[in-house]
CSV table of C-alpha atoms in Angstrom, one decimal:
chain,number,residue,atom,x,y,z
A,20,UNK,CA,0.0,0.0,0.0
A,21,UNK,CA,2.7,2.4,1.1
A,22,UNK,CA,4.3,1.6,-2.6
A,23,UNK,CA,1.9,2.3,-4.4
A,24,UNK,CA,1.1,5.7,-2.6
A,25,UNK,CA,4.7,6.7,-3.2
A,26,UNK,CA,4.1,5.9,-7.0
A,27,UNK,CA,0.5,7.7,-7.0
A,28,UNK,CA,2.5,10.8,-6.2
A,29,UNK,CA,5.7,10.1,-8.7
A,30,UNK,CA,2.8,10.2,-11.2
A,31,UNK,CA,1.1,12.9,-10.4
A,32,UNK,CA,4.1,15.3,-9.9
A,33,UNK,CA,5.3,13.6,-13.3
A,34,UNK,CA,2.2,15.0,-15.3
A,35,UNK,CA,2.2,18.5,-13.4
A,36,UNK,CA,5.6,19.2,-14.6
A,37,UNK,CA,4.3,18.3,-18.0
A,38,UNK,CA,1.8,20.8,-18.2
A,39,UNK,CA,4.1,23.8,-16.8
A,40,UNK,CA,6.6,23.1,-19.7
A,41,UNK,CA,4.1,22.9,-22.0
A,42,UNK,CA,2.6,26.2,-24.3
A,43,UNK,CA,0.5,26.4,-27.2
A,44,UNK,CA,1.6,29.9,-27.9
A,45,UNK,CA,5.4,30.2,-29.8
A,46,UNK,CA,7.3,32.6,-28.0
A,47,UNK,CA,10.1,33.7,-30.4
A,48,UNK,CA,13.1,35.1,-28.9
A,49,UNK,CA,13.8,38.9,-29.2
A,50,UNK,CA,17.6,39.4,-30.1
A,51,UNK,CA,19.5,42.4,-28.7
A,52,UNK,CA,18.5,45.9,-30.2
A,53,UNK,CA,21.7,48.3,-30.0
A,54,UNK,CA,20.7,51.6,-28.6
A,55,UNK,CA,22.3,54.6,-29.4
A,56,UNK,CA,25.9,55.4,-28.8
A,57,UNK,CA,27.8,58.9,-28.2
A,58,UNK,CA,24.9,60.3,-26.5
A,59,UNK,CA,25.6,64.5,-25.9
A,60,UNK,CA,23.3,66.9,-23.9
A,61,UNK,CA,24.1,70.7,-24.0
A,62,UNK,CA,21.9,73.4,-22.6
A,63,UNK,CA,22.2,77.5,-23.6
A,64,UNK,CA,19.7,78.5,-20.9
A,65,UNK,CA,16.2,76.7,-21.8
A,66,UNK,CA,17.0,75.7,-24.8
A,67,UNK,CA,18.5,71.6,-25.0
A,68,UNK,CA,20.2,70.3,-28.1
A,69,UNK,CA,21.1,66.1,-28.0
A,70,UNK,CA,22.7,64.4,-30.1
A,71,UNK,CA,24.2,60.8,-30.8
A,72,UNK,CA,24.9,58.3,-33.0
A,73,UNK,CA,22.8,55.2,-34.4
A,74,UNK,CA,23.6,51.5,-34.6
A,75,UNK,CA,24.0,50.2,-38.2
A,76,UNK,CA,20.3,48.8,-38.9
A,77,UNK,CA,17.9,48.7,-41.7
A,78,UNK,CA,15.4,48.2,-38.8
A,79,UNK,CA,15.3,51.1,-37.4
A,80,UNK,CA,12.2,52.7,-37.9
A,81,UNK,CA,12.3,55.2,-34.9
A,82,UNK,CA,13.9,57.0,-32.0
A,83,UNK,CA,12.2,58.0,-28.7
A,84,UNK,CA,13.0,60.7,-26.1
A,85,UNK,CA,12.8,60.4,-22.7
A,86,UNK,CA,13.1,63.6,-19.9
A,87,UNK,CA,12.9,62.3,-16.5
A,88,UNK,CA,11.1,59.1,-17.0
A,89,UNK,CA,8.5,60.3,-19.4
A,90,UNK,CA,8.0,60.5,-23.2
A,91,UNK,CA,8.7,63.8,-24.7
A,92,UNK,CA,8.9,62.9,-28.2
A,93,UNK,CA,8.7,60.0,-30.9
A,94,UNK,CA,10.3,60.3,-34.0
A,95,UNK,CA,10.1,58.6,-37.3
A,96,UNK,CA,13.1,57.6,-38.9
A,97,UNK,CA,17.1,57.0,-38.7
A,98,UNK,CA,17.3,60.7,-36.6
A,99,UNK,CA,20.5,61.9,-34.8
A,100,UNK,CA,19.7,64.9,-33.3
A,101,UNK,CA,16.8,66.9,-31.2
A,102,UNK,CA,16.0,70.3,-29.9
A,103,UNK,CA,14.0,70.9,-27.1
A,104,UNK,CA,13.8,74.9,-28.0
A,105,UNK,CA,12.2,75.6,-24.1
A,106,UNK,CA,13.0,72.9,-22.0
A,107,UNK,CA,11.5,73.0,-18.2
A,108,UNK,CA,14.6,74.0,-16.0
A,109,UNK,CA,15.9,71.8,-13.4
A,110,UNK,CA,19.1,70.4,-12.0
A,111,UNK,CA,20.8,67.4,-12.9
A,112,UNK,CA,17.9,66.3,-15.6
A,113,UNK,CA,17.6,63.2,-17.5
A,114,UNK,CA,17.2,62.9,-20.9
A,115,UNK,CA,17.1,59.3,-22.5
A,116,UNK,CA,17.2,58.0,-26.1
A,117,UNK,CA,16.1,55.0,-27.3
A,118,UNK,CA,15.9,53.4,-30.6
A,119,UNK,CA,12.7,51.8,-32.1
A,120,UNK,CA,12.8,48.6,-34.3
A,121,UNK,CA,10.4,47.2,-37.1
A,122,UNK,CA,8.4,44.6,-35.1
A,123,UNK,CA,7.6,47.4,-32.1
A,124,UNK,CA,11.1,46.6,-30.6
A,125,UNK,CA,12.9,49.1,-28.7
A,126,UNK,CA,16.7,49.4,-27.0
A,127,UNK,CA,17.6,49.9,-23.7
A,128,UNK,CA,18.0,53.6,-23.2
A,129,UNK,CA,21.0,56.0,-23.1
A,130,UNK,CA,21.1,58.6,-20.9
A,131,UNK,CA,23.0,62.1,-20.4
A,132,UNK,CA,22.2,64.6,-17.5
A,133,UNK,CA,22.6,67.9,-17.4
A,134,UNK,CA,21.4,71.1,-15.7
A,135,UNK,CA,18.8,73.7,-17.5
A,136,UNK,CA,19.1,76.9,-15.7
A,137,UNK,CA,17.0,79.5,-17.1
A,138,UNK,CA,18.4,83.3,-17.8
A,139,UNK,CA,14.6,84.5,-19.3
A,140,UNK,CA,13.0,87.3,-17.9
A,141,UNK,CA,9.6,88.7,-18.2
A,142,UNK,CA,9.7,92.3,-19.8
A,143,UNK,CA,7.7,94.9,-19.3
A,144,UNK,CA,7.5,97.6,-21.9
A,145,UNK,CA,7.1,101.1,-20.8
A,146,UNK,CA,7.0,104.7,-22.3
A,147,UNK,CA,9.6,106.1,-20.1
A,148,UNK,CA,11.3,105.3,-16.9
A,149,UNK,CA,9.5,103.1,-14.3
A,150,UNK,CA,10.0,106.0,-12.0
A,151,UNK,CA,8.5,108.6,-14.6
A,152,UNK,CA,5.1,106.6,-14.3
A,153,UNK,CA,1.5,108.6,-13.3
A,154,UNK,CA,-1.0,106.7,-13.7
A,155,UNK,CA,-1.8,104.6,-10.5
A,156,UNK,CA,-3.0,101.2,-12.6
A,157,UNK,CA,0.3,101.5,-14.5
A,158,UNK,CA,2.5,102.2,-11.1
A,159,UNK,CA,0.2,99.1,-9.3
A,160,UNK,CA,1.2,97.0,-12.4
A,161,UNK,CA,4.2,97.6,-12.6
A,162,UNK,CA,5.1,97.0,-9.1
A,163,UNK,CA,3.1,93.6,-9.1
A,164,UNK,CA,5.2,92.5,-11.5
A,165,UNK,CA,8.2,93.5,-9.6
A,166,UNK,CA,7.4,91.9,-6.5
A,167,UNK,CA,6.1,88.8,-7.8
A,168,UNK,CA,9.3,88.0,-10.0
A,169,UNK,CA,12.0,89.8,-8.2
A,170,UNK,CA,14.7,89.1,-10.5
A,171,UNK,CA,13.4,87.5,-13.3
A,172,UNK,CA,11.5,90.5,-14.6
A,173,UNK,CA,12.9,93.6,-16.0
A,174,UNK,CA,11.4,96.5,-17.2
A,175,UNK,CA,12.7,98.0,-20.1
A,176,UNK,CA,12.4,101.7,-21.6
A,177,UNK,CA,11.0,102.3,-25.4
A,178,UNK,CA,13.6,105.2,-25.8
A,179,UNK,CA,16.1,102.9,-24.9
A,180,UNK,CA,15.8,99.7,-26.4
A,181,UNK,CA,17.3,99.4,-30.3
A,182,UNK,CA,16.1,95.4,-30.6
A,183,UNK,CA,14.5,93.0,-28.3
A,184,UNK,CA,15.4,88.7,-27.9
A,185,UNK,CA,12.9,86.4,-27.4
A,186,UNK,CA,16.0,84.5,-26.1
A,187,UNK,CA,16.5,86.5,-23.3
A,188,UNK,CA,12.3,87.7,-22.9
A,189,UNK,CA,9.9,85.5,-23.8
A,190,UNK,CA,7.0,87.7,-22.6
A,191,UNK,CA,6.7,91.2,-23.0
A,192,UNK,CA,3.9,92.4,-21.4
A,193,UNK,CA,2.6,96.1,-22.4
A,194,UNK,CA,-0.4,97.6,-20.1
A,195,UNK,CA,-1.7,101.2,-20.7
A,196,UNK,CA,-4.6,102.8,-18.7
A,197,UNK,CA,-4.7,106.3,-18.5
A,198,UNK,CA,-7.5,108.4,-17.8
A,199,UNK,CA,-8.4,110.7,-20.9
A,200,UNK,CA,-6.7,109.1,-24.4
A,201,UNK,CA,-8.4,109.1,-27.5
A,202,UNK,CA,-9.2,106.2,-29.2
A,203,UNK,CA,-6.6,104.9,-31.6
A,204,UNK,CA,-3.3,103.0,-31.2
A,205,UNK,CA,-1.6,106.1,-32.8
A,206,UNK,CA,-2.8,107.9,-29.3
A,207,UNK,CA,-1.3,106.1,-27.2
A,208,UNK,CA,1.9,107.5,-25.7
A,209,UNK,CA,3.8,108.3,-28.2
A,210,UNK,CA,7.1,106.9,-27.4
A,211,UNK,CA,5.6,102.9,-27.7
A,212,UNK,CA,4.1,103.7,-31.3
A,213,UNK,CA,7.2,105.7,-32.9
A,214,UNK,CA,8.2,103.8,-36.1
A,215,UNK,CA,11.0,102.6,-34.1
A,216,UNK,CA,9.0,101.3,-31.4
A,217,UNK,CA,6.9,99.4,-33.3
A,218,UNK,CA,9.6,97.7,-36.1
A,219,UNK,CA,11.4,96.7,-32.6
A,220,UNK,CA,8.3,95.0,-31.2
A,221,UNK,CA,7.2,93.1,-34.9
A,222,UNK,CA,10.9,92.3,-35.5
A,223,UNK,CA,10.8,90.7,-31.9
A,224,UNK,CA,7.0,88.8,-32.5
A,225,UNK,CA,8.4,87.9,-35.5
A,226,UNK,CA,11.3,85.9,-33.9
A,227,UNK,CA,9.0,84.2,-31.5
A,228,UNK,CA,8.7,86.4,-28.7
A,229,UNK,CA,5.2,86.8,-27.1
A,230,UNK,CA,3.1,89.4,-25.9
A,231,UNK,CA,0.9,90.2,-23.3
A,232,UNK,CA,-1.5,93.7,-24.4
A,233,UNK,CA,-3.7,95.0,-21.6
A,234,UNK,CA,-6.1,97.3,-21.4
A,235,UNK,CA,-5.5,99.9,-23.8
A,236,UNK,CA,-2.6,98.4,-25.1
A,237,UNK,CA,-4.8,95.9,-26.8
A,238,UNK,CA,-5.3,98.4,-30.1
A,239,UNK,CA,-1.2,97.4,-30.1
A,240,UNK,CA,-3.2,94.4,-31.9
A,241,UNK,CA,-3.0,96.2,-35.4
A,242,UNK,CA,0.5,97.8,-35.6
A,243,UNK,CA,2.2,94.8,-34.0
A,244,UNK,CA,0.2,92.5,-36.8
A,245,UNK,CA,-2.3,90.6,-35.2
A,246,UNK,CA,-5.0,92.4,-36.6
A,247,UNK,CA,-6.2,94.4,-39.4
A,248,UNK,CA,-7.2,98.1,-39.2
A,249,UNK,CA,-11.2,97.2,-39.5
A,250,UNK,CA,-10.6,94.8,-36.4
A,251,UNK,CA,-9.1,97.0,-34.3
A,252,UNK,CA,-10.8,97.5,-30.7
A,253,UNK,CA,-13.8,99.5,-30.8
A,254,UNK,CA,-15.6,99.9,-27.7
A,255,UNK,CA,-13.8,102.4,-25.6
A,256,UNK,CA,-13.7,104.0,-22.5
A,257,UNK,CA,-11.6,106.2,-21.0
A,258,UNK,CA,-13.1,108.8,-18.4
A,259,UNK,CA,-13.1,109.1,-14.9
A,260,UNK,CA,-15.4,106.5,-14.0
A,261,UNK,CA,-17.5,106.5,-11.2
A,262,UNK,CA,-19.1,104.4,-8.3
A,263,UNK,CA,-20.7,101.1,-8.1
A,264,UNK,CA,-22.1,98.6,-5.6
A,265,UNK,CA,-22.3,95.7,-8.1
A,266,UNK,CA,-19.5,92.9,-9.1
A,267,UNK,CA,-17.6,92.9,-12.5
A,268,UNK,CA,-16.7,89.6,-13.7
A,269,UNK,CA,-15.6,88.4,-16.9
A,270,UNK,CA,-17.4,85.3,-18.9
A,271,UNK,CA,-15.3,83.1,-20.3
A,272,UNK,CA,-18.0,80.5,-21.4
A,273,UNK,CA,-19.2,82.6,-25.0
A,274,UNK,CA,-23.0,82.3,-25.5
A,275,UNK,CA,-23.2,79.6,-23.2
A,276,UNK,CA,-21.3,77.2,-26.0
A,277,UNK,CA,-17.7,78.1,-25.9
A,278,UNK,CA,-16.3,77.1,-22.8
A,279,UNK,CA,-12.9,78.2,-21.9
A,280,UNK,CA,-13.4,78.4,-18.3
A,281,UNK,CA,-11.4,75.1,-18.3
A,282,UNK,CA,-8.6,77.2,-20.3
A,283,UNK,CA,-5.0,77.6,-18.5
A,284,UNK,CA,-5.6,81.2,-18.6
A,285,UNK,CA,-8.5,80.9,-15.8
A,286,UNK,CA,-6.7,78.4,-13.4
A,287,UNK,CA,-7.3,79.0,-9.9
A,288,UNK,CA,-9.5,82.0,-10.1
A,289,UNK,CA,-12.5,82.6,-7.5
A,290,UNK,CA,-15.5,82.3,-9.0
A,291,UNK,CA,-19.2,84.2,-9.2
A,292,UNK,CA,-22.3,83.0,-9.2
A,293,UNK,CA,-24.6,86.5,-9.2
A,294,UNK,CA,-25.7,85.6,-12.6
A,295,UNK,CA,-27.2,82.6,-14.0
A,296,UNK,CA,-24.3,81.2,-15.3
A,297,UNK,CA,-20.6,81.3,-13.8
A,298,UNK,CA,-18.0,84.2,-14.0
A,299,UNK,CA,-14.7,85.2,-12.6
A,300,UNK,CA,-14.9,88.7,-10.4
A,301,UNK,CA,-12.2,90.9,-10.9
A,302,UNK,CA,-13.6,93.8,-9.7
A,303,UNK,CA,-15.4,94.3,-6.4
A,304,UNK,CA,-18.1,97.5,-5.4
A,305,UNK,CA,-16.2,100.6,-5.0
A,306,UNK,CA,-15.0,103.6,-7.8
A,307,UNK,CA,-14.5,101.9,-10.7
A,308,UNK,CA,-12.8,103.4,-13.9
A,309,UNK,CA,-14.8,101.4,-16.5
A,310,UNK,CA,-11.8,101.7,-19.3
A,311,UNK,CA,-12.8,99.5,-22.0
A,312,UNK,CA,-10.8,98.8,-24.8
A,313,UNK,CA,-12.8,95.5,-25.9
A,314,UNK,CA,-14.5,94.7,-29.6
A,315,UNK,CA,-17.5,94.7,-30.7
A,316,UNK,CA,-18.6,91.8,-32.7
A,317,UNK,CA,-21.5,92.6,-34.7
A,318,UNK,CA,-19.7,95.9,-35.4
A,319,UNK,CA,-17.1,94.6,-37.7
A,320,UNK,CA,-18.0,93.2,-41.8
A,321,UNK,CA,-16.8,89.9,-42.4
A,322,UNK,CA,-15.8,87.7,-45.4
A,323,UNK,CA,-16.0,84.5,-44.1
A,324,UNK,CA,-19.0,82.3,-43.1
A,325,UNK,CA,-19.7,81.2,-39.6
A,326,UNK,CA,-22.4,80.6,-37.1
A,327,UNK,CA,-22.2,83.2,-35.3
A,328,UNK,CA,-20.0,87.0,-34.9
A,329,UNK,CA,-17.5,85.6,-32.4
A,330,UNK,CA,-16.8,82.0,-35.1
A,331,UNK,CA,-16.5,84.8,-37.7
A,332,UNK,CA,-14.4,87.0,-35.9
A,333,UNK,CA,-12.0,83.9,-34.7
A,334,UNK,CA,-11.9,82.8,-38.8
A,335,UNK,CA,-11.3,85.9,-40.1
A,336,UNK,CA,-8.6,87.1,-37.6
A,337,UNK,CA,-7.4,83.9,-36.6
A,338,UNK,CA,-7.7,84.1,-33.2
A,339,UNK,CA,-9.9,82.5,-30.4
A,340,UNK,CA,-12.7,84.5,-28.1
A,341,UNK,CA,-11.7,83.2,-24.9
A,342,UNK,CA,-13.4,85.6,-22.6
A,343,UNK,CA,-16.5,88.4,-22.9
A,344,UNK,CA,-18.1,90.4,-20.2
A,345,UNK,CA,-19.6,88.4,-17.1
A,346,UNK,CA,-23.4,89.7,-17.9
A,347,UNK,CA,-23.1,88.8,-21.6
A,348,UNK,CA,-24.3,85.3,-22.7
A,349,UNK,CA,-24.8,86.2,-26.2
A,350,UNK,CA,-21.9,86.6,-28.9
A,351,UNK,CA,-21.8,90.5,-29.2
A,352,UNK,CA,-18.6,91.5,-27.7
A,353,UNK,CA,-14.9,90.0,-26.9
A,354,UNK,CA,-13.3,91.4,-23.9
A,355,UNK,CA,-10.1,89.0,-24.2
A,356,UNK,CA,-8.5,87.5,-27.3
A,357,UNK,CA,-5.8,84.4,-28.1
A,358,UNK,CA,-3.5,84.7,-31.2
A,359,UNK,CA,-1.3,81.8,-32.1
A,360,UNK,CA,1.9,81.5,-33.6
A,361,UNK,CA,2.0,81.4,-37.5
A,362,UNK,CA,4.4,80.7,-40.1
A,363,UNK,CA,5.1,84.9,-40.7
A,364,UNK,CA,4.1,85.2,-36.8
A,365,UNK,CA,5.8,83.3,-34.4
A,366,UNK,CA,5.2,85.2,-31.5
A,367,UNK,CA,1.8,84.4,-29.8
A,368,UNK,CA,-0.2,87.5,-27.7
A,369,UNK,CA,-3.0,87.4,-25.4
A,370,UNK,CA,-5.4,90.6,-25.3
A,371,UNK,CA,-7.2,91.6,-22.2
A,372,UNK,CA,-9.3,94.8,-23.0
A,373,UNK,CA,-12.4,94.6,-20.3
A,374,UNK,CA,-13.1,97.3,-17.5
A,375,UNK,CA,-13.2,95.1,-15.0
A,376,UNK,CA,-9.3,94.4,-15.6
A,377,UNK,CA,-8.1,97.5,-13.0
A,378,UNK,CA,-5.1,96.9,-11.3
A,379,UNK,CA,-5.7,99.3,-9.0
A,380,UNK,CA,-9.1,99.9,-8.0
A,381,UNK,CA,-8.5,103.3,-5.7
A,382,UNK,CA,-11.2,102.2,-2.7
A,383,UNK,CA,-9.7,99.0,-3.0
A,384,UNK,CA,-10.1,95.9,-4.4
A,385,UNK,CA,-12.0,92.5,-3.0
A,386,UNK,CA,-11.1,89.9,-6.3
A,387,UNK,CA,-7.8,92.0,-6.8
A,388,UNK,CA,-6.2,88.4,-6.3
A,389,UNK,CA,-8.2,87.4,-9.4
A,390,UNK,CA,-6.5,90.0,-11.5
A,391,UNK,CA,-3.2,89.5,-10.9
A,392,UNK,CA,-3.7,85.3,-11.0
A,393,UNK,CA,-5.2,86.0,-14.6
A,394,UNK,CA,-2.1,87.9,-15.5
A,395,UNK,CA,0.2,85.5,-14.4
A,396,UNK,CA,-1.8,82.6,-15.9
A,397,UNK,CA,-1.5,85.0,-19.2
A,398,UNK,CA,2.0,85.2,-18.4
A,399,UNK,CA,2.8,81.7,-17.9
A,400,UNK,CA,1.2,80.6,-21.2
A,401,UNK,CA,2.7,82.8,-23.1
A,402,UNK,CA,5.9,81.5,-21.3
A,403,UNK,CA,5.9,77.8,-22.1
């Protein structure tokens, strides 16, 4: 009996060890894939140039880039080389290269470190001196900007600038709000719209720098080449203003259909729910300016077909509606504007031309934390 137990179990453990060896799927071996060899990193502030050297293949079908652990880039075909024009800064980073086979094979990675330290600032364009400013928006401004980026800002004097690199300032921010201009870019002061002035700002859009236009800086739309003369801002306010015991918001969800509140230009911003539909309040009860510099959609002739002014307005400008008032829920007027980079244009520019948009609101301010996280969510974009 105690035999044929021990043989009971021989059996068994016989036919178990069958079945783990056993497969009816082929599992073809996968031969070493050379990665790449020669692997160089070099930085010049943000912007990251590799470059290496390929394995002799007529498989390769790919390369992939790595920062940090995570994809950046796949490219197709026997490449050597890759810019990463504005890479995130950071010490000691990663970058890894791998190469891609035919049969969705890929090496082991090489990797090169090295440290990105950024030398950008964020301009600010002025008419004269920081120290020669009046107006008390433009002095608030102005010192926001200071004392949020310390260092990396700089403010920089029409009169004395001959050219401007996008290398150095990515962002140029512009924000005029005077009491009493006329209507017009060509009245705005006139040291930021001498020939000069404005060939130094186009030749600087032109080689990718952006721009941030606020206020009534956003008729800088039409010399700097954003927009055509018939396009240029045309509801406009520029008088003393007066008092008010309501809220000003801005509506960034056009006609109830376009909804940008989602958009990176909005993140973190207190909310409003006085109307039926959400807003962001920039501007609490108090004396208010009510300076707008905005557009008015059903104002303007068009030569393209849409469903509405603000699709028509986006087509024929090529630009995006990304905010309105906070009251309107219609498509009748743009407060704030997106331009992209083109092929002439590489420079993008955001627009912010609503009164509600007062940096310094002179009985003070409840939502002035709103403005100033709009502007540097503006900022920010315009800086990636």
């Amino acid at each position: 009996m105690k035999n044929n137990i021990i043989l009971s179990i021989m059996v068994a453990a016989a036919a178990t060890m069958g079945l783990g060896s056993c497969s009816s799927v082929d599992l073809p071996e996968t031969p070493y894939s050379p990665g790449v060899e020669q692997l160089t990193c070099r930085a010049d502030g943000r912007h990251v140039t590799l470059s290496w050297t390929l394995p002799q293949s007529a498989d390769i079908i790919g390369v992939q880039i790595i920062r940090n652990g995570e994809i950046i880039a796949t490219l197709d075909g026997a490449v050597t080389s890759y810019d990463v024009p504005r890479a995130t800064p950071g010490m000691d980073v990663a970058y890894t290269v791998k190469v891609i086979y035919a049969g969705d094979k890929v090496s082991e990675g090489s990797t090169a470190r090295v440290d990105i330290i950024s030398t950008e600032k964020i301009a600010m364009l002025l008419p004269c001196d920081r120290t020669a400013l009046t107006d008390d928006d433009e002095i608030a401004a102005a010192d926001w900007l200071a004392a949020s980026y310390g260092n990396d800002c700089e403010f920089l004097n029409v009169a004395d600038v001959q050219s401007i690199d996008p290398a150095k300032y990515p962002v140029v921010w512009v924000h005029i709000d005077q009491i009493g201009l006329q209507i017009g870019w060509q009245n705005l002061p006139a040291a930021l719209v001498s020939d000069k002035a404005v060939k130094v700002m186009t030749d600087y859009i032109a080689a990718g720098g952006n721009v941030l236009l606020t206020k009534f800086a956003t008729q800088l739309t039409v010399p700097y080449g954003y927009l055509a003369a018939e396009y240029t801002p045309n509801i406009f306010g520029s008088g003393e203003g007066g008092q008010g015991d309501d809220i000003w918001t801005i509506n960034a969800n056009i006609g109830l259909i376009y909804d940008h509140r989602a958009d990176p230009f909005f993140k973190g911003m207190e909310t409003s729910n006085q109307y039926s539909h959400e807003s962001f309040p920039l501007e609490g009860p108090g004396w208010r300016e009510d300076h707008n510099c905005c557009w008015d959609l059903n104002a303007y002739r068009y030569t393209v077909a849409g469903d509405n002014t603000v699709q028509m307005f986006e087509l024929q400008n090529n630009c995006e509606v990304v905010a309105t008032w906070g009251h309107v829920v219609d498509f009748a007027v743009a407060s704030m504007l997106s331009f992209p980079a083109t092929d002439t244009r590489a420079g993008r520019c955001v627009a912010i031309g609503l009164s509600a948009y007062e940096f310094n609101q002179s009985t003070g301010n409840v939502y002035q934390a709103n403005v100033e996280r709009l502007t540097r969510n503006c900022i920010d974009y315009l800086n990636e």
